[in-house]
Amino acid sequence: MTNTPETPKTIDLSGTWQLRSVDGDHATDMRVPGDVHSALQAAAIIEDPYQGRNEIDVQWVAKRDWVLERSFTLSDLEAGWYLDIDYLDTVAVVFVNDIPVLSADNCFRRYRPDVSSALQPGDNTIRIHIHSSITAGAERQARQPFYVPYSTDNSPIPNGNMLRKPQCHFGWDWNIALAPLGLYGTVALKKLDPARIEHLVTRQVHHGDGSVDLHVALTLYSEDPAIVPVHFALDGERLRLDCGIGAGETVVNHVFHIDSPRLWWPAGSGEQALYALEVDIPGETAHRQIGFRTIELLTDKDEAGSRFAFRINGREIFCRGANWIPADALFSRTSPEKTEDLLRSAVDAHMNMIRVWGGGFYEQDHFYDLCDRLGLLVWQDFMFACNLYPCTEDFLENVAAEVDYQVKRLSSHASIALWCGDNELVGALNWFKPSRDNRDRYLVAYDRLNRVIEQGLKKAAPEALWWPSSPASGYLDYGDAWHADGSGDMHYWSVWHENKSFDNYRTVRPRFCSEFGFQSYTSLPVIESFAAAKDLNIASPVIELHQKNAGGNERIAGTMFRYFRFPRDFANFVYLSQIQQGLAIKTAVDFWRSLKPHCMGTLYWQLNDTWPVASWASLDYGGGWKAMHYMARRFFQPVAVAAIPSQDGRSIAFSMANDTAEPLTIDMNLYALTLEGLRVPMKTANDVCEPDRAGTLMTLDAAEIKPGQLIAWSFIASNGMSGEGHYVHGTYKALELQPSGLTVTAAARGETYELTISATGLALFVMMTSDVPGRFSDNAFDLTAGESRRILFTPSAAMPGGLKPKFTAYDLHSCQQAA
């Protein structure tokens, strides 16, 4: 007698599937989770979309329907079985043994259809028919009661606003336009025996004596009434409840009381204390990381308008950070390790908040787990960006289900600080002729959508912080939050999009600036990964295709004419574009931090890139640090000193910012720098900066700066933090810089390399680069005559035997001089 092996309760269906186009022209294997474009590239059916001008040649992929298929074996048909699938992109029908079991049209939902009646003993087949998003978008647009505009400036592929998938998939002013398709998450067959965990949601009640009650709400789903043993465990405390449940959903509640919990703090403000919550039923276990903390959004009125500040554990926290976009334009090129590298780079640059922007994904669980562990507060947009959207009942019902699922999935994370309704939808009402001509119609449509999102959030997580849109001047305020700075959060784009000077950043006083940015080119080694030597020209077709913002290359070059002498070759043009980018953002951050507590947050656009492209990112595609990221580590330091010129240019105030909870004494030395690189002492200053405040350390009369000189400073705070900087009263192009005499020596030190950089003259913005990926311990710094600096370079991967990185040094003088 042969014993048939027992069928497990979960059959993981990830792995190798067969992929084919519905028209039969193409077929290959595909790894699931994964995307269609990457599978086709692996099979040499298409070239790498990121290379050269291949983006144009692969547009046909998104215009076709694709089928994914695989088989599996099942011997146990006695229990109920369901399919568990999420991140299915996007309009798709799933068949089991040729029987349709799911019609999906939302990449942001989890689907769990019962498939019991479609299964058979032995071999089974699952097939997913993924429809072209381009075709589906056009069909849905045609069914709307009135035309719903989308941002043609951002999206060369039309009608993405009809579909619940990442809006940047249709192109953006930094993203490749591919409209990818695929399955990026879970795909598994699971046994319902007798119940499954549908949701696990927690909320915290903090008491005056410091104790906390953790309310745990477990939602179970069953087809029939049953008795289910449930175990709850938190930090070593474990108990069992035998729960009677009915058919459908049943909520089981439990409260843990913690007398003296360790609190969770944002990075730089304290410990990221986390407690492990585990809930299990037979055959299934759910985990949550719990960080105990209180959080408030302060929007009380004041003389300027109304505040926008986060108070965590009773302390107001200045938010330093950037905007997050998807880690890659194609899912198969991402990994948890790559995501962790990007987020760690944010923390290493003294960031404590990132904004998950509304044109991408609600990120996967590992992303938010990382943010919990790293202490990164998350401003979480709902996934609506820069378009107008339908308000039909079917669309809003789909959105309501999306909101309910995502909020219940994510709201227990300590890192989630704020839920925001959308990105720039209020402004978009003014961007399109149809909505300008009939504003009432489109405003009502927007309000319906916004209310569905708000109501869904408040039902799923009543204590969660809600903000209606970004930017917004306040609740039910549809004003111009791009230029009005008195209340709410602000997107300030006048310097880039309106070609204003960097000084213009000092004409606004935002309460919280959640978007502002300036472009640069991606680093030369990255450019060389997609462009041939003949293409290394800012006007070449390949370089232009890797610039998605209309007029972006001209604006980078035009700004250089404003501030600098033009660089001598392409490599130096790339270098100077990155220095220029860093100076722009530093100008804004320095001034806005000096306004604290009037301003309580600066999140620049953007942290990362989705592919190799000219953009506003401070990290290259692949995670390398551009010049701006090294500069951000200095201007975001919790204790910083910055030079802030007055509006009339007659004086320079030295602002001190203290984002710590302790009063600090700051000592500063001020010098004059000659163009030959001599450092001449000018003044000293000493003062106390109060906790979580900014103040003026000293003020210098601009007349004290002699012609042909810069001023420079160094400081140290009583907590050990230190820094330095320089200030040019005028433009860099007016300086008659002398040769810097830079020399570089490198020596291997185990897996790292120690570089000694020396100068015989004034070397401004010294930038070291390498031909292999890696990180320098410092970069984009200044050297004076006779000064040396030792820095370390750590390659991202071990170097093959006998090979060494090739290092190149840049500085401002050599950048602008003929070779």
PDB file of C-alpha atoms in Angstrom, residues 571-738:
ATOM      1  CA  ALA A 571      33.042  64.927 -17.505  1.00  0.00           C
ATOM      2  CA  ASN A 572      33.436  68.294 -15.796  1.00  0.00           C
ATOM      3  CA  PHE A 573      29.985  69.358 -16.958  1.00  0.00           C
ATOM      4  CA  VAL A 574      28.586  66.334 -15.108  1.00  0.00           C
ATOM      5  CA  TYR A 575      30.657  67.167 -12.023  1.00  0.00           C
ATOM      6  CA  LEU A 576      29.646  70.824 -11.972  1.00  0.00           C
ATOM      7  CA  SER A 577      25.969  69.985 -12.480  1.00  0.00           C
ATOM      8  CA  GLN A 578      26.113  67.951  -9.266  1.00  0.00           C
ATOM      9  CA  ILE A 579      27.876  70.688  -7.293  1.00  0.00           C
ATOM     10  CA  GLN A 580      25.319  73.181  -8.581  1.00  0.00           C
ATOM     11  CA  GLN A 581      22.476  70.898  -7.526  1.00  0.00           C
ATOM     12  CA  GLY A 582      23.890  70.556  -4.039  1.00  0.00           C
ATOM     13  CA  LEU A 583      24.320  74.322  -3.689  1.00  0.00           C
ATOM     14  CA  ALA A 584      20.713  74.928  -4.710  1.00  0.00           C
ATOM     15  CA  ILE A 585      19.260  72.551  -2.133  1.00  0.00           C
ATOM     16  CA  LYS A 586      21.729  73.657   0.538  1.00  0.00           C
ATOM     17  CA  THR A 587      20.624  77.272   0.021  1.00  0.00           C
ATOM     18  CA  ALA A 588      17.018  76.296   0.692  1.00  0.00           C
ATOM     19  CA  VAL A 589      17.649  73.956   3.621  1.00  0.00           C
ATOM     20  CA  ASP A 590      20.061  76.319   5.370  1.00  0.00           C
ATOM     21  CA  PHE A 591      17.573  79.171   5.268  1.00  0.00           C
ATOM     22  CA  TRP A 592      14.493  77.164   6.164  1.00  0.00           C
ATOM     23  CA  ARG A 593      16.254  75.490   9.089  1.00  0.00           C
ATOM     24  CA  SER A 594      17.241  78.959  10.318  1.00  0.00           C
ATOM     25  CA  LEU A 595      13.505  79.751  10.608  1.00  0.00           C
ATOM     26  CA  LYS A 596      12.854  76.955  13.093  1.00  0.00           C
ATOM     27  CA  PRO A 597      10.298  76.564  14.701  1.00  0.00           C
ATOM     28  CA  HIS A 598       8.384  78.570  12.064  1.00  0.00           C
ATOM     29  CA  CYS A 599       9.519  75.936   9.542  1.00  0.00           C
ATOM     30  CA  MET A 600       9.556  72.354  10.828  1.00  0.00           C
ATOM     31  CA  GLY A 601      10.433  70.222   7.851  1.00  0.00           C
ATOM     32  CA  THR A 602      12.300  70.067   4.543  1.00  0.00           C
ATOM     33  CA  LEU A 603      11.878  67.046   2.251  1.00  0.00           C
ATOM     34  CA  TYR A 604      13.732  67.605  -0.980  1.00  0.00           C
ATOM     35  CA  TRP A 605      12.812  66.048  -4.293  1.00  0.00           C
ATOM     36  CA  GLN A 606      14.104  63.310  -4.632  1.00  0.00           C
ATOM     37  CA  LEU A 607      16.148  60.627  -2.871  1.00  0.00           C
ATOM     38  CA  ASN A 608      16.601  57.977  -5.567  1.00  0.00           C
ATOM     39  CA  ASP A 609      16.316  57.208  -9.270  1.00  0.00           C
ATOM     40  CA  THR A 610      14.308  54.490 -11.029  1.00  0.00           C
ATOM     41  CA  TRP A 611      16.778  54.149 -13.925  1.00  0.00           C
ATOM     42  CA  PRO A 612      19.916  55.994 -15.108  1.00  0.00           C
ATOM     43  CA  VAL A 613      18.666  59.494 -15.900  1.00  0.00           C
ATOM     44  CA  ALA A 614      19.294  63.199 -15.320  1.00  0.00           C
ATOM     45  CA  SER A 615      17.094  64.034 -12.355  1.00  0.00           C
ATOM     46  CA  TRP A 616      16.612  65.726  -9.017  1.00  0.00           C
ATOM     47  CA  ALA A 617      17.884  62.665  -7.088  1.00  0.00           C
ATOM     48  CA  SER A 618      20.797  62.833  -4.652  1.00  0.00           C
ATOM     49  CA  LEU A 619      21.505  59.123  -5.150  1.00  0.00           C
ATOM     50  CA  ASP A 620      22.474  57.698  -8.514  1.00  0.00           C
ATOM     51  CA  TYR A 621      20.629  54.793 -10.046  1.00  0.00           C
ATOM     52  CA  GLY A 622      22.274  51.898  -8.236  1.00  0.00           C
ATOM     53  CA  GLY A 623      22.584  53.825  -4.966  1.00  0.00           C
ATOM     54  CA  GLY A 624      25.846  55.729  -5.427  1.00  0.00           C
ATOM     55  CA  TRP A 625      26.099  59.082  -3.697  1.00  0.00           C
ATOM     56  CA  LYS A 626      26.041  62.163  -5.898  1.00  0.00           C
ATOM     57  CA  ALA A 627      27.758  65.297  -4.635  1.00  0.00           C
ATOM     58  CA  MET A 628      24.479  66.517  -3.159  1.00  0.00           C
ATOM     59  CA  HIS A 629      24.107  63.505  -0.897  1.00  0.00           C
ATOM     60  CA  TYR A 630      27.536  64.134   0.626  1.00  0.00           C
ATOM     61  CA  MET A 631      26.525  67.769   1.039  1.00  0.00           C
ATOM     62  CA  ALA A 632      23.173  66.744   2.542  1.00  0.00           C
ATOM     63  CA  ARG A 633      24.990  64.803   5.239  1.00  0.00           C
ATOM     64  CA  ARG A 634      26.461  68.148   6.282  1.00  0.00           C
ATOM     65  CA  PHE A 635      23.461  70.468   5.844  1.00  0.00           C
ATOM     66  CA  PHE A 636      21.133  67.931   7.525  1.00  0.00           C
ATOM     67  CA  GLN A 637      23.463  67.354  10.468  1.00  0.00           C
ATOM     68  CA  PRO A 638      21.407  67.765  13.687  1.00  0.00           C
ATOM     69  CA  VAL A 639      23.714  70.606  14.708  1.00  0.00           C
ATOM     70  CA  ALA A 640      24.709  72.898  11.863  1.00  0.00           C
ATOM     71  CA  VAL A 641      25.989  76.407  11.163  1.00  0.00           C
ATOM     72  CA  ALA A 642      25.090  78.190   7.915  1.00  0.00           C
ATOM     73  CA  ALA A 643      25.743  81.578   6.323  1.00  0.00           C
ATOM     74  CA  ILE A 644      22.507  83.427   5.526  1.00  0.00           C
ATOM     75  CA  PRO A 645      22.910  86.718   3.631  1.00  0.00           C
ATOM     76  CA  SER A 646      20.378  89.468   4.211  1.00  0.00           C
ATOM     77  CA  GLN A 647      17.926  90.366   1.462  1.00  0.00           C
ATOM     78  CA  ASP A 648      19.886  93.526   0.651  1.00  0.00           C
ATOM     79  CA  GLY A 649      23.223  91.674   0.735  1.00  0.00           C
ATOM     80  CA  ARG A 650      24.737  94.051   3.269  1.00  0.00           C
ATOM     81  CA  SER A 651      25.244  91.520   6.025  1.00  0.00           C
ATOM     82  CA  ILE A 652      25.662  87.784   6.542  1.00  0.00           C
ATOM     83  CA  ALA A 653      24.076  86.107   9.549  1.00  0.00           C
ATOM     84  CA  PHE A 654      25.530  82.843  10.810  1.00  0.00           C
ATOM     85  CA  SER A 655      22.603  80.697  11.798  1.00  0.00           C
ATOM     86  CA  MET A 656      22.971  77.862  14.272  1.00  0.00           C
ATOM     87  CA  ALA A 657      20.402  75.047  14.225  1.00  0.00           C
ATOM     88  CA  ASN A 658      20.044  72.584  17.066  1.00  0.00           C
ATOM     89  CA  ASP A 659      17.760  69.593  16.443  1.00  0.00           C
ATOM     90  CA  THR A 660      18.765  67.866  19.678  1.00  0.00           C
ATOM     91  CA  ALA A 661      16.921  67.849  22.986  1.00  0.00           C
ATOM     92  CA  GLU A 662      19.789  69.492  24.892  1.00  0.00           C
ATOM     93  CA  PRO A 663      21.108  73.066  24.961  1.00  0.00           C
ATOM     94  CA  LEU A 664      24.443  73.232  23.187  1.00  0.00           C
ATOM     95  CA  THR A 665      27.338  75.651  23.222  1.00  0.00           C
ATOM     96  CA  ILE A 666      28.678  76.337  19.738  1.00  0.00           C
ATOM     97  CA  ASP A 667      32.152  77.732  19.098  1.00  0.00           C
ATOM     98  CA  MET A 668      32.926  79.079  15.631  1.00  0.00           C
ATOM     99  CA  ASN A 669      36.070  80.377  13.975  1.00  0.00           C
ATOM    100  CA  LEU A 670      35.639  82.666  10.956  1.00  0.00           C
ATOM    101  CA  TYR A 671      38.356  83.095   8.323  1.00  0.00           C
ATOM    102  CA  ALA A 672      39.004  84.997   5.141  1.00  0.00           C
ATOM    103  CA  LEU A 673      40.147  82.798   2.257  1.00  0.00           C
ATOM    104  CA  THR A 674      42.401  84.275  -0.376  1.00  0.00           C
ATOM    105  CA  LEU A 675      42.260  83.039  -3.943  1.00  0.00           C
ATOM    106  CA  GLU A 676      45.725  81.568  -3.409  1.00  0.00           C
ATOM    107  CA  GLY A 677      44.264  79.393  -0.662  1.00  0.00           C
ATOM    108  CA  LEU A 678      45.551  81.206   2.435  1.00  0.00           C
ATOM    109  CA  ARG A 679      43.360  81.100   5.535  1.00  0.00           C
ATOM    110  CA  VAL A 680      43.359  84.431   7.418  1.00  0.00           C
ATOM    111  CA  PRO A 681      41.680  84.487  10.876  1.00  0.00           C
ATOM    112  CA  MET A 682      38.845  87.049  11.119  1.00  0.00           C
ATOM    113  CA  LYS A 683      36.608  86.475  14.140  1.00  0.00           C
ATOM    114  CA  THR A 684      35.432  83.977  16.691  1.00  0.00           C
ATOM    115  CA  ALA A 685      31.934  83.507  18.072  1.00  0.00           C
ATOM    116  CA  ASN A 686      30.446  81.536  20.935  1.00  0.00           C
ATOM    117  CA  ASP A 687      26.825  81.112  21.982  1.00  0.00           C
ATOM    118  CA  VAL A 688      24.267  78.673  23.348  1.00  0.00           C
ATOM    119  CA  CYS A 689      21.628  77.237  21.045  1.00  0.00           C
ATOM    120  CA  GLU A 690      18.532  76.113  22.887  1.00  0.00           C
ATOM    121  CA  PRO A 691      17.069  72.613  22.366  1.00  0.00           C
ATOM    122  CA  ASP A 692      15.071  72.145  19.147  1.00  0.00           C
ATOM    123  CA  ARG A 693      15.638  75.724  18.094  1.00  0.00           C
ATOM    124  CA  ALA A 694      17.620  77.866  15.684  1.00  0.00           C
ATOM    125  CA  GLY A 695      19.387  81.098  16.512  1.00  0.00           C
ATOM    126  CA  THR A 696      21.910  83.615  15.218  1.00  0.00           C
ATOM    127  CA  LEU A 697      25.468  82.933  16.278  1.00  0.00           C
ATOM    128  CA  MET A 698      26.912  86.146  14.854  1.00  0.00           C
ATOM    129  CA  THR A 699      26.376  88.692  12.050  1.00  0.00           C
ATOM    130  CA  LEU A 700      29.097  89.903   9.694  1.00  0.00           C
ATOM    131  CA  ASP A 701      29.041  93.172   7.797  1.00  0.00           C
ATOM    132  CA  ALA A 702      29.529  92.275   4.121  1.00  0.00           C
ATOM    133  CA  ALA A 703      31.873  95.248   3.785  1.00  0.00           C
ATOM    134  CA  GLU A 704      34.384  93.283   5.892  1.00  0.00           C
ATOM    135  CA  ILE A 705      34.824  90.800   3.034  1.00  0.00           C
ATOM    136  CA  LYS A 706      37.664  92.125   0.904  1.00  0.00           C
ATOM    137  CA  PRO A 707      37.558  91.946  -2.889  1.00  0.00           C
ATOM    138  CA  GLY A 708      38.892  88.635  -4.160  1.00  0.00           C
ATOM    139  CA  GLN A 709      38.241  86.851  -0.890  1.00  0.00           C
ATOM    140  CA  LEU A 710      35.779  84.276   0.378  1.00  0.00           C
ATOM    141  CA  ILE A 711      34.881  83.632   3.958  1.00  0.00           C
ATOM    142  CA  ALA A 712      35.080  80.235   5.582  1.00  0.00           C
ATOM    143  CA  TRP A 713      34.250  78.876   9.009  1.00  0.00           C
ATOM    144  CA  SER A 714      34.607  75.866  11.220  1.00  0.00           C
ATOM    145  CA  PHE A 715      32.585  75.089  14.329  1.00  0.00           C
ATOM    146  CA  ILE A 716      32.307  72.586  17.111  1.00  0.00           C
ATOM    147  CA  ALA A 717      29.367  72.023  19.443  1.00  0.00           C
ATOM    148  CA  SER A 718      29.555  70.905  23.046  1.00  0.00           C
ATOM    149  CA  ASN A 719      28.101  67.505  22.098  1.00  0.00           C
ATOM    150  CA  GLY A 720      31.045  66.892  19.748  1.00  0.00           C
ATOM    151  CA  MET A 721      29.335  67.623  16.435  1.00  0.00           C
ATOM    152  CA  SER A 722      31.421  69.792  14.150  1.00  0.00           C
ATOM    153  CA  GLY A 723      31.450  71.158  10.642  1.00  0.00           C
ATOM    154  CA  GLU A 724      32.778  73.694   8.188  1.00  0.00           C
ATOM    155  CA  GLY A 725      31.704  75.713   5.188  1.00  0.00           C
ATOM    156  CA  HIS A 726      32.442  78.633   2.920  1.00  0.00           C
ATOM    157  CA  TYR A 727      30.480  81.545   1.510  1.00  0.00           C
ATOM    158  CA  VAL A 728      31.005  83.560  -1.672  1.00  0.00           C
ATOM    159  CA  HIS A 729      29.598  87.063  -1.628  1.00  0.00           C
ATOM    160  CA  GLY A 730      28.665  87.124  -5.299  1.00  0.00           C
ATOM    161  CA  THR A 731      29.132  84.412  -7.913  1.00  0.00           C
ATOM    162  CA  TYR A 732      31.776  81.748  -8.309  1.00  0.00           C
ATOM    163  CA  LYS A 733      32.398  82.817 -11.898  1.00  0.00           C
ATOM    164  CA  ALA A 734      33.658  86.195 -10.651  1.00  0.00           C
ATOM    165  CA  LEU A 735      36.466  84.533  -8.680  1.00  0.00           C
ATOM    166  CA  GLU A 736      39.885  84.510 -10.351  1.00  0.00           C
ATOM    167  CA  LEU A 737      40.718  81.107  -8.914  1.00  0.00           C
ATOM    168  CA  GLN A 738      44.321  79.959  -8.967  1.00  0.00           C
TER     169      GLN A 738
END
